[in-house]
Tab-separated table of C-alpha atoms in Angstrom:
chain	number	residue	atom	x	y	z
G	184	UNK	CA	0.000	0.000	0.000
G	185	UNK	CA	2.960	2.467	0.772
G	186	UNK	CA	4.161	1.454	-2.804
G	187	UNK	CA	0.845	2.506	-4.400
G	188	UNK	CA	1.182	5.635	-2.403
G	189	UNK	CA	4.613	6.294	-3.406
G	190	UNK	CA	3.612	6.099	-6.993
G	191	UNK	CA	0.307	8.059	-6.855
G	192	UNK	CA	2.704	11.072	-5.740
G	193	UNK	CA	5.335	10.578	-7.929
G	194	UNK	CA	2.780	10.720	-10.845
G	195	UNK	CA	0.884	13.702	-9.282
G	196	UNK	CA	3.436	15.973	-8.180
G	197	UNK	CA	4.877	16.810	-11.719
G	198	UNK	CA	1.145	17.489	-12.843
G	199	UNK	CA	0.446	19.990	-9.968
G	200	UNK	CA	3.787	21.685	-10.676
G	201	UNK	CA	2.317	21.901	-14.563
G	202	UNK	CA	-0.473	23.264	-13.389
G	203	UNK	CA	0.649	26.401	-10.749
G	204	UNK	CA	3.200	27.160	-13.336
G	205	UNK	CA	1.068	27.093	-16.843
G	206	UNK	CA	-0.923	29.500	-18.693
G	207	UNK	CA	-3.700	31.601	-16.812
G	208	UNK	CA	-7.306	29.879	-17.301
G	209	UNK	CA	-10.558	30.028	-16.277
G	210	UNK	CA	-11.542	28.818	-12.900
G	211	UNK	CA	-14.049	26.747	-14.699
G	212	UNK	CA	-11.050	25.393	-17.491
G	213	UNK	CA	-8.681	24.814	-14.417
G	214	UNK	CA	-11.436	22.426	-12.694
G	215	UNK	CA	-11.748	20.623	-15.281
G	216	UNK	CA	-8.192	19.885	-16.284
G	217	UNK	CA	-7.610	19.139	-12.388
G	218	UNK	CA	-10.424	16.546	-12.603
G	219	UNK	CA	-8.988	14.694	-16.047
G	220	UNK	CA	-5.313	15.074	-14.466
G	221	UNK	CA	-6.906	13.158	-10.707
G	222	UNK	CA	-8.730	10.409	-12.894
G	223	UNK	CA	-5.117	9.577	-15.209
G	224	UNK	CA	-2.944	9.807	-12.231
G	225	UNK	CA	-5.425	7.231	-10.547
G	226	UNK	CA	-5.644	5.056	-13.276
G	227	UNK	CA	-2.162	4.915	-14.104
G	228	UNK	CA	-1.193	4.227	-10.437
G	229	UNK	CA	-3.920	1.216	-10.142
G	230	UNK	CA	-1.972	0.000	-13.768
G	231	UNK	CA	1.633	0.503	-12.461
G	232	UNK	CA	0.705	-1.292	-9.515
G	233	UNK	CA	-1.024	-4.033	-11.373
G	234	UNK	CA	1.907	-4.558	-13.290
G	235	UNK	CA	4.207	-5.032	-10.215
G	236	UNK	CA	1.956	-7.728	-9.060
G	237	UNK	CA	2.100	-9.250	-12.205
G	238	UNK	CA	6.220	-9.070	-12.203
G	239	UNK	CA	6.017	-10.536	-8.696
G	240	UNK	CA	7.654	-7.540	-7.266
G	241	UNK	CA	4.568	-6.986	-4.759
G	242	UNK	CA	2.483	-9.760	-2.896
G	243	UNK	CA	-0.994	-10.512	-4.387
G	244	UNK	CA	-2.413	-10.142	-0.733
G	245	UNK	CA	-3.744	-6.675	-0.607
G	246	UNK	CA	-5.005	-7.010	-4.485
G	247	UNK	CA	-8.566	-7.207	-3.827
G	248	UNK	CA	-8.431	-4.198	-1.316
G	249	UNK	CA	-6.440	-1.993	-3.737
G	250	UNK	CA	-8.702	-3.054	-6.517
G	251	UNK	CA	-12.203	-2.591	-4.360
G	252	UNK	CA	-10.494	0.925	-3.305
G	253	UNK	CA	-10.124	1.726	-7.110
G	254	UNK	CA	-13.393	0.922	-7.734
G	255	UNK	CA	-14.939	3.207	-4.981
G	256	UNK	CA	-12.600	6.019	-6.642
G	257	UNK	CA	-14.165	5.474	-10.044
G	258	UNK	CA	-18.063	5.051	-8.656
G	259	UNK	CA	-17.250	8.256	-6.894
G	260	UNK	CA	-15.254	10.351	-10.325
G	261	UNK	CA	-17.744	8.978	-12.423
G	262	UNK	CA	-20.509	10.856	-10.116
């Protein structure tokens, strides 16, 4: 779980730098590109950390709380 954590803000923090330092937008227009930038860092995370499983680099254990933890992310973006 630390791992997933690790790599949730290592894909994050370059995003949020992008973001302070870009081009001046709407508040609307800046909503909306933090809310597509949340849902790819999530879904890349729950990928990258698929894929270690699937390397054997992390135990299968905490799989189906990672995954059921995903899901509750995406039932809650998707509202």
């Amino acid at each position: 779980m630390k791992k997933l954590l690790l790599i949730i803000s290592l894909l994050i923090t370059p995003l949020v730098v992008i973001q302070v330092t870009g081009c001046k937008a709407t508040q609307q227009r800046q909503a909306v590109n933090t809310l597509f930038t949340l849902g790819k860092s999530v879904d890349s995370a729950y990928k990258a950390y698929l894929d270690l499983v699937v390397m054997n680099t992390i135990a299968t254990n905490s799989v189906p709380k990672v995954s059921a933890a995903y899901l509750s992310f995406q039932h809650a973006f998707s509202a």
